[in-house]
Amino acid sequence: MRDCYVKADQEKFYNGLAKFEEGCKFAYGKNFVELSADEKKDAVKKMTVADKETFLRLKELTVTGYFTSEIGATQALAYLPIPGRFDACIPLEPGQKTWAL
Amino acid sequence: MNLNIDAIKAQTFDAIVIGSGVSGGWAAKELTEKGLKVIMIEKGKMLEHISGYENAMKDPWDTMYNGRLTVQQRESHPKLSRDYPYNELTEKYWMNDSDSLYQEEKRFDWYRPDIVGGKSIMWGRQSYRLSDIDFEANLKEGIAVDWPIRYKDIAPWYSYVEKFAGISGEKLNLPQLPDSEFLPAMPMYCVEEHVKKSIFDKFGGRIMTIGRVANLSAAEKAQMGVGRSQCQYRNKCSLGCPYGAYFSTQSSTLPAAMKTGRLTLRTDAIVKEIMYDENKKRATGVRIIDKNTLEVTEFYSKIVFVCGSTLGSTTVLLNSISNRFPNGMGNDSEQLGHNLMDHHFRIGASGDWEGGADKYYFGRRANGIYIPRYRNIGNDKRDYLRGFGYQGGGSRKNWARKNGDLSFGADMKEELTKPGEWTMNLGGFGECLPYYENRVYLHKTEKDKWGMPVQVFDAEFKENERKMRLDMMNDAKEMLEAAGMKNVRAFDNKSYPGMAIHEMGTARMGRDPKTSVLNGNNQIHAVPNVFVTDGACMTSASCVNPSLTYMALTARAADFAVKELKKKNL
C-alpha cells in the first residue's frame, strides 16, 4: 500500500480502516481483532454495504497477499515451480487445487 | 604526433557489429563462424547467461511487490511505466527514462533495453515467416516502394536460422503464413480446441493454430551444442531462462560466436557515428563513447553491420555526418528516419466457457494460439488494405477471480483454491502501412548525458489502421460468440506506435537508391561495406511478429558480405 499506491489512495484506505475500527468499537465495544469469529463476519458484512470501496481494496490486498505468500501458494494452492513438461488437457482429479503459479 | 601502430592494430577488426540483440547476435555468429575477426559493440551493461537472471528463480513471496511497480517507479519512469514490459522484476533490463530523453511530437512508447542481448532477453518469442503476399503488397497496391526481395530469396535463410534457433509450431501449408522448420507443436487447452473447431466450421475453414514460438519443445543437436536444454514450462521467459530454453543472444548466438575465438564483446559503449572515407567511398569504422568514462575510442574494420535495433540503428546513421552525407550516412534518398512502422494491437475480445469444467492442465505453456491473417486474402476484400492476425489463448480463472465482488470468508477462500472457469482471449496484431510522414529525427540542439542528440518521434496510426481495428474487434467478438462463449467482452485498449515493440522501417530496403536506403542485400546503396539488418530495413510491416525475419535477413546479408569480401568488392 505504502509503496504501490498514490498518497490519496493510501489515505482513503487508511481512513476507511480507521472508520471500520471505530465502527467495531461502537457496535461491539472492542477492536476488530478482539471480536469473536461470528462478530468479525458480521462486522465485515456491514462493511460491504457501508464502505464498499474500502472492502474491495482490503479484499484484493488480502487475497493477493495470501495466495502469493509461501503458505498460501504452497499449502492452499498447488505449487509446482518447475513443471518440466506440458499437458494441455488432463482430467481434473477430485481435490486438485488451482496452480499457484 | 606518434602513431601508435600497436594500438591501432588492437582496434582493428574484420567486422564491427553494432548491437547485440536478435540481429547483432546473428551477425556476430555468422561472421565469426565464417572466419572473420569481429567486435560486437553493445550500449547496455553485461548480462551474464544464467547467473545474470537474478529474478528468474524467485517465488512470488521472494519479491517485494509481486512484480508490481511502485509509485516511485511510475514517477521516475513516466514513459516505461505506460505498459507491462517494465515491472519490478525486469527493472534492470530496460534503459532508465532519465537516460532515454527522447521527445514526442506525437506519443511514442519506446522500450529500450540496457543489456547485452537487448530485447532478445525480454521478447515475446513468437516467430513467423513473411510470405509473398507481404513482399508483393507494396508493388501491387502502389504503396511506398517495392521490396527488392521475394519469398524465394529469404526462404532458405529462414530454414537456416530456424534449425539453430528452434521454433515450435504446426505445419499448415498456408500461402499467407509459410511453415517453418518446426520442433514439435505445443498442444492446445480444451477451450482452445473447442474454439478452433468452431471457427473452422462456422467461418469457412478459418484456421486457428498453436503459436509458433522460439522455445525448445524438444532440444536438438544444434541447440544442445551451445548448452541449451528443453523448455521446463515455467512461463518466466522474460526474466531470462536459466535453461537456455528460448532463443536469446546469450543462450544461442553469443556462445556460438565465442566458440570461434574470434569475437570481442565491448559493452557499455554507445556508437556515436560510423566513420566515412570519401576517397575510398567506404566506411572505415566506428567512434564510440564509453558510457562510464565518456572516453571516445575508434574501431576500424572492413565491414560494419548495423544491428542496433530499428531506432538505434537509424540514430547512428543520422548522426554519421560527412561532406558526402550531410544528412546522415546513406541518406541520398532522404528516406532515412521515415516510414516508421509498428503493429497496432491491444484490441479484440474475451469470453467465458461453461464447458471443460472437468479438464485441467499440467505445466505453464509460454505460448498462446495464433489465427493467421484471413482478411484481404483470396476473395476476401475489405475497405482497408492488408490484414491482421490474432494471438491469445485459453486459461482457467485463478484465485483473483472474486476480487471485484462482495463475497468473503471461509467459503470464498475454499472456492478460490479450486480452478475457476475457462476463459478465452483473442487480441489482434494489425499491419501498419509505411507512411513517409511517420518518422524519427534527431533534435538539433538537445543532447543526452553522453552528448548524443535526442530522438524526436512524429508518428501515428491512420485511417487504414482505424478501419482495420473495427474488424479486429468485431471479428474477435463474433468468433467467440459463435463458439458459444458467455460474457463476451470486446475491448479496445488503444494502441500507440512503439507499444508493440515491433518498430520497423526508417532505413528501408528498395530497388532504387533514389527512394530507399538499403538494397536487396541490406547494403547501404552508396556505402557498400555497411549493412543494416535489423527492423530498420523493413519496407513494409506485414502483420506477423518480425524478429524471425531479422534473423534470416542478417544471416543472408552476412553470407553475402563475406563472399563480397573474398571477391574484394568491399
XYZ file of C-alpha atoms in Angstrom:
671
model
C 0.000 0.000 0.000
C 2.635 2.451 1.092
C 4.845 1.862 -1.962
C 2.500 0.972 -4.803
C -0.440 3.351 -4.270
C -0.521 7.111 -4.604
C -0.928 9.168 -1.426
C -4.619 9.919 -1.999
C -5.485 6.200 -2.336
C -3.387 5.361 0.714
C -5.166 7.937 2.817
C -8.593 6.897 1.615
C -7.802 3.291 2.512
C -6.256 4.047 5.902
C -9.188 6.333 6.786
C -11.599 3.609 5.725
C -9.867 1.127 8.018
C -9.853 3.608 10.906
C -13.558 4.230 10.427
C -14.186 0.485 10.322
C -12.290 0.063 13.595
C -14.313 2.878 15.150
C -17.491 1.198 13.982
C -16.411 -2.071 15.631
C -15.731 -0.266 18.897
C -19.090 1.468 18.700
C -21.074 -1.668 17.891
C -19.233 -4.249 19.982
C -17.130 -2.191 22.394
C -13.993 -3.964 21.098
C -11.328 -3.687 18.409
C -11.855 -5.838 15.327
C -9.087 -8.307 16.243
C -10.682 -8.911 19.639
C -14.069 -9.884 18.159
C -15.337 -13.454 18.014
C -15.429 -15.159 14.622
C -19.163 -14.553 14.245
C -18.842 -10.909 15.236
C -15.988 -10.435 12.769
C -18.100 -11.882 9.975
C -20.951 -9.642 10.951
C -18.711 -6.560 11.040
C -17.204 -7.244 7.605
C -20.663 -7.944 6.192
C -21.719 -4.482 7.337
C -18.600 -3.019 5.783
C -19.501 -4.391 2.316
C -22.553 -2.129 2.459
C -21.268 0.828 4.467
C -17.905 1.230 2.697
C -17.743 -0.952 -0.394
C -14.621 0.753 -1.719
C -12.519 0.045 1.350
C -13.875 -3.510 1.498
C -12.892 -4.269 -2.103
C -9.408 -2.856 -1.668
C -8.969 -4.739 1.613
C -10.178 -7.935 -0.020
C -7.919 -7.569 -3.035
C -4.847 -6.909 -0.900
C -5.662 -9.752 1.491
C -6.386 -12.291 -1.244
C -3.284 -11.317 -3.232
C -1.103 -11.243 -0.145
C -2.317 -14.648 0.978
C -2.138 -16.556 -2.303
C 1.291 -15.134 -3.173
C 2.690 -15.880 0.289
C 4.622 -19.080 0.882
C 1.829 -20.592 2.985
C -0.938 -19.567 0.603
C 0.880 -20.665 -2.543
C 2.304 -23.943 -1.284
C -0.466 -25.114 1.077
C -3.752 -23.635 -0.108
C -2.794 -23.980 -3.793
C -0.864 -26.480 -5.906
C 2.707 -25.214 -6.109
C 4.999 -26.521 -8.823
C 7.918 -24.228 -9.670
C 9.478 -26.406 -12.404
C 6.830 -28.491 -14.192
C 9.345 -29.850 -16.718
C 6.607 -30.829 -19.183
C 3.304 -29.591 -20.515
C -0.014 -31.405 -20.802
C -2.751 -29.178 -22.180
C -5.754 -31.267 -21.339
C -5.911 -33.748 -18.489
C -8.807 -34.858 -16.291
C -9.382 -32.624 -13.284
C -8.887 -35.033 -10.398
C -11.012 -34.646 -7.258
C -9.226 -32.401 -4.772
C -6.999 -30.802 -7.437
C -6.208 -27.262 -6.322
C -5.579 -24.222 -8.516
C -1.988 -23.939 -9.738
C -0.213 -21.332 -7.612
C 1.915 -20.022 -10.465
C 52.128 13.085 -33.036
C 53.134 9.463 -32.664
C 51.036 6.991 -34.462
C 50.693 4.080 -32.131
C 50.653 1.231 -34.625
C 50.037 -1.427 -31.970
C 47.057 0.441 -30.571
C 45.536 0.841 -33.992
C 46.084 -2.852 -34.640
C 44.300 -3.696 -31.386
C 41.403 -1.526 -32.519
C 41.175 -3.091 -35.963
C 38.847 -5.946 -36.835
C 37.473 -7.549 -39.971
C 33.955 -6.579 -38.975
C 32.190 -4.381 -36.455
C 28.721 -5.377 -35.290
C 26.691 -2.610 -33.655
C 24.236 -4.071 -31.157
C 23.940 -7.494 -29.540
C 20.225 -8.264 -29.782
C 18.490 -10.708 -32.103
C 20.158 -9.257 -35.223
C 23.552 -8.352 -33.745
C 23.903 -11.784 -32.176
C 23.235 -13.449 -35.526
C 25.685 -11.144 -37.306
C 28.394 -11.949 -34.749
C 27.746 -15.689 -35.007
C 27.702 -15.832 -38.788
C 30.671 -13.550 -39.386
C 32.923 -15.228 -36.794
C 31.955 -18.699 -37.987
C 32.948 -17.641 -41.499
C 36.392 -16.765 -40.192
C 36.167 -13.022 -39.557
C 37.598 -11.311 -36.506
C 34.659 -9.384 -35.080
C 33.955 -6.824 -32.372
C 30.364 -6.584 -31.192
C 29.591 -3.260 -29.544
C 26.719 -3.004 -27.079
C 25.354 0.131 -25.414
C 24.000 -1.802 -22.422
C 25.693 -3.464 -19.493
C 26.865 -7.056 -19.334
C 24.171 -9.604 -18.548
C 25.743 -12.992 -17.955
C 23.810 -16.011 -19.174
C 22.091 -17.784 -16.229
C 23.884 -16.027 -13.340
C 22.633 -12.651 -14.558
C 18.968 -13.677 -14.471
C 18.578 -12.734 -10.814
C 14.788 -12.904 -10.692
C 14.298 -15.992 -12.844
C 14.091 -18.468 -9.968
C 12.264 -16.243 -7.484
C 8.951 -17.282 -5.969
C 6.178 -14.719 -5.544
C 6.985 -14.359 -1.869
C 10.626 -13.593 -2.662
C 9.584 -10.356 -4.354
C 8.601 -7.112 -2.672
C 5.557 -6.266 -4.773
C 4.748 -9.446 -6.712
C 6.025 -7.767 -9.859
C 4.041 -4.541 -9.454
C 5.504 -1.113 -9.989
C 5.873 1.287 -7.093
C 4.664 4.868 -7.170
C 8.292 5.919 -7.174
C 8.994 3.831 -10.289
C 5.945 5.284 -12.024
C 7.182 8.778 -11.256
C 10.789 8.141 -12.286
C 9.710 6.182 -15.401
C 6.714 8.053 -16.819
C 7.204 6.540 -20.284
C 8.324 2.996 -19.496
C 5.558 2.501 -16.940
C 2.900 3.033 -19.611
C 2.778 -0.688 -20.284
C 3.597 -4.089 -18.799
C 7.103 -4.939 -20.102
C 8.626 -2.716 -17.444
C 7.917 -4.117 -13.969
C 9.508 -4.893 -10.616
C 11.253 -7.971 -11.962
C 12.570 -6.580 -15.265
C 13.714 -3.192 -13.953
C 17.402 -3.660 -14.717
C 16.821 -4.879 -18.281
C 15.402 -1.549 -19.500
C 17.077 1.784 -20.039
C 16.003 4.376 -17.478
C 13.682 7.127 -18.668
C 16.103 9.577 -17.076
C 18.772 8.393 -19.547
C 16.438 7.990 -22.516
C 15.474 11.571 -23.233
C 13.565 11.141 -26.465
C 10.836 13.637 -27.319
C 7.329 13.059 -28.666
C 5.661 15.331 -31.170
C 3.166 12.505 -31.018
C 3.071 9.839 -28.360
C 5.627 7.084 -28.923
C 6.323 4.350 -26.373
C 9.965 3.432 -26.814
C 11.205 0.393 -24.916
C 14.997 0.470 -24.998
C 16.939 -2.345 -23.403
C 20.105 -1.670 -21.426
C 21.772 -5.068 -21.519
C 23.825 -7.392 -23.657
C 21.307 -9.450 -25.599
C 18.998 -6.465 -25.987
C 15.356 -7.358 -26.418
C 16.240 -10.981 -27.265
C 16.012 -11.464 -23.485
C 12.519 -9.994 -22.993
C 10.961 -10.724 -26.383
C 7.633 -12.493 -26.855
C 9.365 -15.214 -28.951
C 6.507 -15.504 -31.469
C 8.186 -16.417 -34.754
C 6.524 -16.284 -38.174
C 7.700 -16.159 -41.764
C 6.621 -13.381 -44.103
C 5.104 -14.572 -47.385
C 4.967 -13.279 -50.938
C 1.605 -11.752 -50.052
C 3.683 -9.452 -47.811
C 6.632 -8.971 -50.169
C 4.381 -8.120 -53.136
C 1.838 -5.938 -51.343
C 3.539 -2.560 -51.784
C 4.034 -3.123 -55.512
C 0.517 -4.434 -56.151
C -1.166 -1.659 -54.193
C 1.154 1.180 -55.218
C 2.168 1.839 -51.626
C 5.647 3.195 -50.755
C 8.254 1.178 -52.718
C 8.607 -2.459 -53.735
C 10.596 -4.857 -51.610
C 13.785 -5.754 -53.504
C 13.413 -9.385 -52.454
C 10.770 -12.073 -52.688
C 9.976 -15.067 -50.523
C 12.232 -17.399 -52.512
C 15.227 -15.168 -51.689
C 14.753 -15.452 -47.965
C 13.140 -18.918 -47.625
C 16.409 -20.904 -47.352
C 17.652 -18.415 -44.767
C 14.507 -18.796 -42.704
C 15.195 -22.539 -42.698
C 18.809 -21.956 -41.797
C 18.107 -19.770 -38.749
C 15.124 -21.820 -37.605
C 17.161 -25.017 -37.371
C 19.529 -23.278 -34.979
C 17.078 -21.092 -33.047
C 14.468 -23.831 -32.597
C 10.884 -22.888 -33.462
C 7.980 -24.917 -32.144
C 4.833 -24.987 -34.265
C 2.401 -26.762 -36.540
C 2.701 -27.222 -40.314
C -0.263 -25.769 -42.182
C 0.740 -25.157 -45.820
C -0.876 -21.720 -45.893
C 0.116 -19.258 -48.625
C -0.066 -16.292 -46.244
C 1.969 -17.937 -43.470
C 4.664 -20.277 -44.801
C 5.719 -23.098 -42.494
C 8.976 -23.026 -40.595
C 11.332 -25.897 -39.815
C 9.359 -26.933 -36.786
C 10.108 -28.543 -33.474
C 7.031 -30.397 -32.113
C 3.956 -28.173 -31.715
C 2.753 -27.433 -28.212
C -0.761 -28.756 -27.548
C -3.921 -26.673 -27.015
C -6.160 -26.429 -23.964
C -9.645 -27.906 -24.320
C -11.213 -24.451 -24.654
C -8.792 -23.625 -27.467
C -9.581 -26.896 -29.294
C -13.255 -26.056 -28.920
C -12.887 -22.520 -30.337
C -10.583 -23.765 -33.087
C -13.134 -26.272 -34.323
C -15.965 -23.765 -34.138
C -14.011 -21.140 -36.099
C -13.116 -23.684 -38.776
C -16.683 -24.964 -39.087
C -18.541 -21.660 -38.923
C -16.181 -19.333 -40.797
C -15.473 -21.309 -43.955
C -12.357 -23.136 -42.852
C -10.731 -20.237 -40.998
C -7.602 -21.510 -39.224
C -6.539 -21.316 -35.610
C -3.205 -22.904 -34.771
C -0.830 -23.062 -31.858
C 1.617 -20.153 -31.637
C 4.948 -20.568 -33.412
C 7.417 -19.831 -30.697
C 11.195 -19.852 -30.221
C 11.009 -22.173 -27.207
C 12.531 -25.638 -27.341
C 9.614 -28.065 -27.145
C 12.416 -30.544 -27.816
C 16.143 -29.812 -27.851
C 18.014 -30.936 -30.934
C 21.752 -31.326 -31.519
C 22.162 -27.779 -32.875
C 20.757 -26.324 -29.670
C 22.313 -28.730 -27.190
C 25.641 -27.959 -28.834
C 25.562 -24.454 -27.376
C 24.355 -25.669 -23.967
C 20.621 -25.238 -24.356
C 18.003 -27.544 -22.948
C 14.311 -28.227 -23.367
C 11.572 -25.898 -22.119
C 10.636 -26.542 -18.482
C 7.218 -24.862 -18.873
C 7.700 -22.305 -16.119
C 6.491 -19.370 -18.262
C 9.002 -16.931 -16.826
C 10.853 -16.374 -20.101
C 11.062 -12.584 -19.967
C 13.188 -12.786 -16.814
C 15.864 -14.750 -18.677
C 15.907 -18.544 -18.909
C 18.431 -20.467 -16.795
C 17.781 -23.484 -19.061
C 18.502 -21.572 -22.263
C 15.197 -22.945 -23.466
C 14.217 -19.983 -25.616
C 16.283 -18.247 -28.254
C 18.261 -15.288 -26.994
C 21.686 -13.910 -27.789
C 23.019 -15.287 -24.513
C 21.549 -18.754 -24.906
C 22.258 -19.197 -28.596
C 24.247 -16.891 -30.857
C 26.730 -15.495 -28.329
C 28.089 -18.893 -27.199
C 28.345 -19.956 -30.858
C 30.309 -16.816 -31.742
C 32.505 -17.077 -28.643
C 33.352 -20.670 -29.503
C 35.168 -19.467 -32.627
C 37.613 -17.462 -30.514
C 37.192 -14.580 -32.957
C 34.632 -12.443 -31.104
C 35.397 -9.459 -28.885
C 32.426 -8.121 -26.935
C 32.582 -4.470 -25.899
C 29.775 -3.427 -23.523
C 28.767 -0.017 -22.098
C 29.707 1.656 -25.357
C 27.481 3.995 -27.336
C 28.230 4.133 -31.025
C 28.431 7.820 -31.780
C 28.914 7.514 -35.517
C 30.193 5.446 -38.384
C 33.302 7.000 -39.930
C 33.472 7.513 -43.694
C 36.401 7.838 -46.110
C 35.440 9.952 -49.084
C 38.282 8.718 -51.254
C 37.567 5.058 -50.737
C 33.815 5.652 -50.654
C 33.680 3.226 -47.764
C 33.033 3.287 -44.047
C 36.258 2.871 -42.109
C 34.931 2.008 -38.662
C 33.036 3.481 -35.752
C 33.596 6.008 -32.998
C 32.281 5.006 -29.592
C 31.648 6.790 -26.309
C 32.370 4.824 -23.139
C 29.175 5.154 -21.128
C 31.011 5.393 -17.823
C 34.178 7.351 -18.597
C 32.888 9.279 -21.659
C 36.180 8.401 -23.330
C 35.929 8.307 -27.118
C 37.585 5.403 -28.944
C 37.736 4.432 -32.585
C 37.478 0.933 -34.002
C 38.329 0.119 -37.590
C 37.028 -2.598 -39.873
C 36.389 -3.708 -43.433
C 32.650 -4.027 -42.922
C 30.108 -2.702 -40.431
C 26.873 -4.488 -39.502
C 24.370 -2.043 -38.031
C 22.072 -4.078 -35.765
C 21.275 -1.568 -33.042
C 17.518 -2.126 -33.207
C 15.427 -0.110 -35.686
C 15.647 3.224 -33.908
C 19.142 2.763 -32.512
C 20.486 1.901 -35.951
C 18.800 4.850 -37.614
C 20.074 7.157 -34.867
C 23.643 6.062 -35.624
C 23.172 6.605 -39.368
C 21.509 10.011 -38.906
C 24.375 11.017 -36.624
C 27.069 9.870 -39.088
C 27.642 13.148 -40.875
C 30.289 13.787 -43.532
C 30.755 16.079 -46.515
C 29.413 13.313 -48.694
C 26.467 12.611 -46.387
C 25.407 15.856 -44.697
C 22.005 14.431 -43.707
C 23.115 11.078 -42.383
C 25.028 8.163 -43.819
C 23.395 6.633 -46.870
C 20.640 9.233 -46.860
C 20.751 10.252 -50.532
C 17.090 9.333 -50.801
C 16.031 11.466 -47.803
C 14.163 8.371 -46.593
C 16.323 7.797 -43.524
C 14.161 8.124 -40.402
C 10.953 7.959 -42.440
C 8.372 5.220 -42.934
C 8.432 4.307 -39.246
C 6.046 1.426 -38.561
C 4.834 -0.661 -35.630
C 1.994 -3.127 -35.244
C -1.225 -1.854 -33.744
C -2.810 -4.135 -31.182
C -4.481 -4.233 -27.746
C -7.843 -4.859 -29.358
C -10.066 -7.939 -29.545
C -12.433 -9.841 -27.297
C -12.576 -12.334 -24.475
C -15.251 -14.637 -23.145
C -16.003 -17.374 -20.631
C -16.688 -21.005 -21.434
C -19.011 -23.199 -19.450
C -17.535 -26.410 -20.863
C -14.376 -28.221 -19.846
C -15.024 -27.957 -16.112
C -13.612 -31.485 -15.676
C -10.406 -30.680 -17.607
C -7.182 -29.155 -16.328
C -3.555 -28.835 -17.453
C -0.051 -29.569 -16.238
C 2.772 -27.044 -16.695
C 2.682 -23.444 -17.838
C 2.876 -23.076 -21.602
C 4.789 -19.919 -22.553
C 2.863 -19.665 -25.761
C -0.631 -18.976 -26.999
C -2.728 -19.589 -30.081
C -2.469 -17.887 -33.454
C -5.113 -17.097 -36.046
C -3.267 -16.331 -39.287
C -4.395 -13.428 -41.406
C -7.585 -14.119 -43.366
C -8.656 -10.584 -44.357
C -7.858 -9.351 -47.884
C -6.650 -12.857 -48.739
C -8.080 -14.769 -51.691
C -11.576 -13.490 -52.417
C -11.941 -11.531 -49.197
C -11.966 -7.783 -49.859
C -12.293 -5.140 -47.156
C -12.433 -1.345 -47.155
C -8.825 -1.196 -45.945
C -5.511 -2.648 -47.122
C -3.553 -5.565 -45.582
C -4.715 -7.502 -42.543
C -4.143 -8.781 -39.051
C -3.573 -11.975 -37.100
C -4.784 -12.892 -33.640
C -2.787 -14.028 -30.670
C -4.351 -15.111 -27.428
C -5.327 -18.270 -25.661
C -7.304 -20.026 -23.015
C -6.826 -20.198 -19.282
C -8.757 -21.171 -16.174
C -9.526 -18.296 -13.848
C -7.366 -18.267 -10.738
C -7.608 -17.046 -7.163
C -8.025 -13.417 -8.215
C -11.393 -14.072 -9.880
C -13.551 -12.857 -6.990
C -11.635 -9.664 -6.255
C -14.408 -7.470 -7.618
C -17.369 -8.993 -5.755
C -18.575 -8.725 -2.162
C -18.032 -12.331 -1.070
C -15.607 -13.086 1.748
C -14.884 -15.626 4.449
C -14.014 -19.314 4.648
C -16.333 -20.434 1.829
C -14.851 -17.937 -0.571
C -11.324 -18.929 0.391
C -12.142 -22.601 -0.164
C -13.728 -21.819 -3.518
C -10.655 -19.862 -4.650
C -8.362 -22.830 -4.077
C -10.217 -24.619 -6.897
C -9.731 -23.797 -10.580
C -12.222 -21.271 -11.933
C -13.999 -21.433 -15.264
C -12.250 -21.391 -18.611
C -11.807 -18.126 -20.477
C -10.610 -17.417 -23.981
C -8.945 -14.265 -25.232
C -8.227 -13.067 -28.791
C -6.037 -9.992 -29.403
C -5.366 -8.690 -32.900
C -1.992 -7.610 -34.292
C -2.521 -5.414 -37.339
C -0.247 -4.291 -40.134
C 0.569 -0.585 -40.313
C 1.276 0.914 -43.725
C 4.599 2.662 -44.342
C 3.842 6.396 -44.302
C 6.628 8.766 -45.305
C 5.480 11.321 -42.728
C 5.742 8.842 -39.833
C 9.282 9.464 -38.756
C 12.029 9.789 -36.199
C 14.586 12.575 -36.429
C 17.407 13.928 -34.303
C 16.870 17.087 -32.290
C 19.080 19.924 -33.491
C 20.250 21.061 -30.061
C 19.008 18.772 -27.274
C 21.525 16.134 -26.213
C 21.547 13.300 -23.691
C 24.136 12.965 -20.952
C 26.568 11.289 -23.341
C 26.290 14.154 -25.798
C 24.185 12.228 -28.294
C 21.347 14.166 -29.940
C 17.956 13.051 -28.622
C 15.424 11.437 -30.939
C 12.098 13.084 -31.727
C 9.107 10.977 -32.770
C 6.358 12.094 -35.078
C 4.308 9.036 -35.994
C 0.698 7.940 -35.751
C -1.698 5.255 -36.896
C -4.056 6.491 -39.606
C -7.329 5.804 -41.364
C -6.323 2.416 -42.796
C -5.342 1.155 -39.342
C -8.508 2.605 -37.761
C -10.745 0.828 -40.271
C -8.845 -2.414 -39.732
C -9.331 -2.126 -35.975
C -13.104 -2.308 -36.362
C -12.682 -5.750 -37.918
C -10.088 -6.715 -35.315
C -12.578 -6.072 -32.523
C -15.787 -7.242 -34.184
C -14.350 -10.419 -35.725
C -12.954 -11.499 -32.353
C -16.317 -10.974 -30.695
C -18.114 -12.774 -33.495
C -15.787 -15.797 -33.344
C -16.103 -16.165 -29.573
C -19.874 -15.783 -29.677
C -20.128 -18.326 -32.482
C -18.184 -20.736 -30.266
C -20.825 -20.367 -27.562
C -18.704 -18.325 -25.162
C -20.573 -16.431 -22.450
C -19.993 -12.824 -21.297
C -18.124 -11.998 -24.489
C -16.394 -8.674 -23.937
C -14.988 -6.740 -26.888
C -12.157 -4.407 -25.951
C -10.055 -1.633 -27.461
C -7.327 -0.658 -25.026
C -5.853 1.817 -27.547
C -2.561 1.328 -29.300
C 0.181 3.895 -29.819
C 3.229 3.468 -32.065
C 6.098 1.824 -30.206
C 3.905 -0.079 -27.802
C 4.049 -3.382 -29.659
C 7.873 -3.099 -29.616
C 7.793 -4.109 -33.267
C 9.222 -0.826 -34.508
C 10.244 -1.180 -38.149
C 11.313 0.856 -41.148
C 13.285 4.152 -41.142
C 16.085 2.780 -43.388
C 14.078 0.772 -45.854
C 15.241 -1.702 -48.444
C 14.356 -0.980 -52.050
C 15.380 -1.383 -55.650
C 16.164 2.276 -56.341
C 18.834 4.291 -54.482
C 16.724 7.390 -55.098
C 13.870 6.080 -52.969
C 15.454 3.689 -50.484
C 18.413 3.425 -48.116
C 19.317 -0.254 -48.495
C 19.475 -2.676 -51.395
C 18.262 -6.266 -51.518
C 21.290 -7.443 -49.569
C 20.736 -4.939 -46.731
C 23.702 -2.962 -48.032
C 23.566 0.832 -47.946
C 23.254 1.730 -51.644
C 26.042 4.293 -51.544
C 28.227 2.702 -48.825
C 28.520 -0.957 -49.771
C 30.523 -2.050 -46.740
C 27.757 -1.010 -44.307
C 24.857 -3.426 -43.767
C 21.681 -2.695 -41.806
C 19.876 -5.938 -41.000
C 17.525 -5.198 -38.117
C 13.958 -3.855 -38.209
C 15.139 -0.594 -39.769
C 15.396 -2.351 -43.132
C 11.731 -3.312 -43.388
C 9.938 -1.997 -46.461
C 6.546 -2.989 -45.129
C 5.469 -4.395 -41.793
C 3.361 -7.492 -42.547
C 1.162 -8.357 -39.575
C 3.371 -11.106 -38.188
C 5.933 -10.739 -35.424
C 9.108 -9.637 -37.160
C 12.167 -10.964 -35.279
C 12.488 -14.212 -37.241
C 12.766 -12.148 -40.413
C 15.637 -10.103 -38.939
C 17.439 -13.342 -38.108
C 17.060 -14.626 -41.664
C 17.985 -11.307 -43.306
C 21.040 -10.970 -41.062
C 22.330 -14.466 -41.828
C 21.703 -13.869 -45.513
C 23.476 -10.492 -45.515
C 26.432 -11.928 -43.568
C 26.820 -14.668 -46.149
C 26.710 -12.113 -48.943
C 29.147 -9.773 -47.173
C 31.777 -12.461 -46.644
C 31.509 -13.598 -50.272
C 31.912 -9.992 -51.411
C 34.910 -9.557 -49.110
C 36.525 -12.617 -50.666
C 35.881 -11.186 -54.132
C 37.483 -7.955 -52.879
C 34.348 -5.996 -53.723
C 34.068 -4.300 -50.330
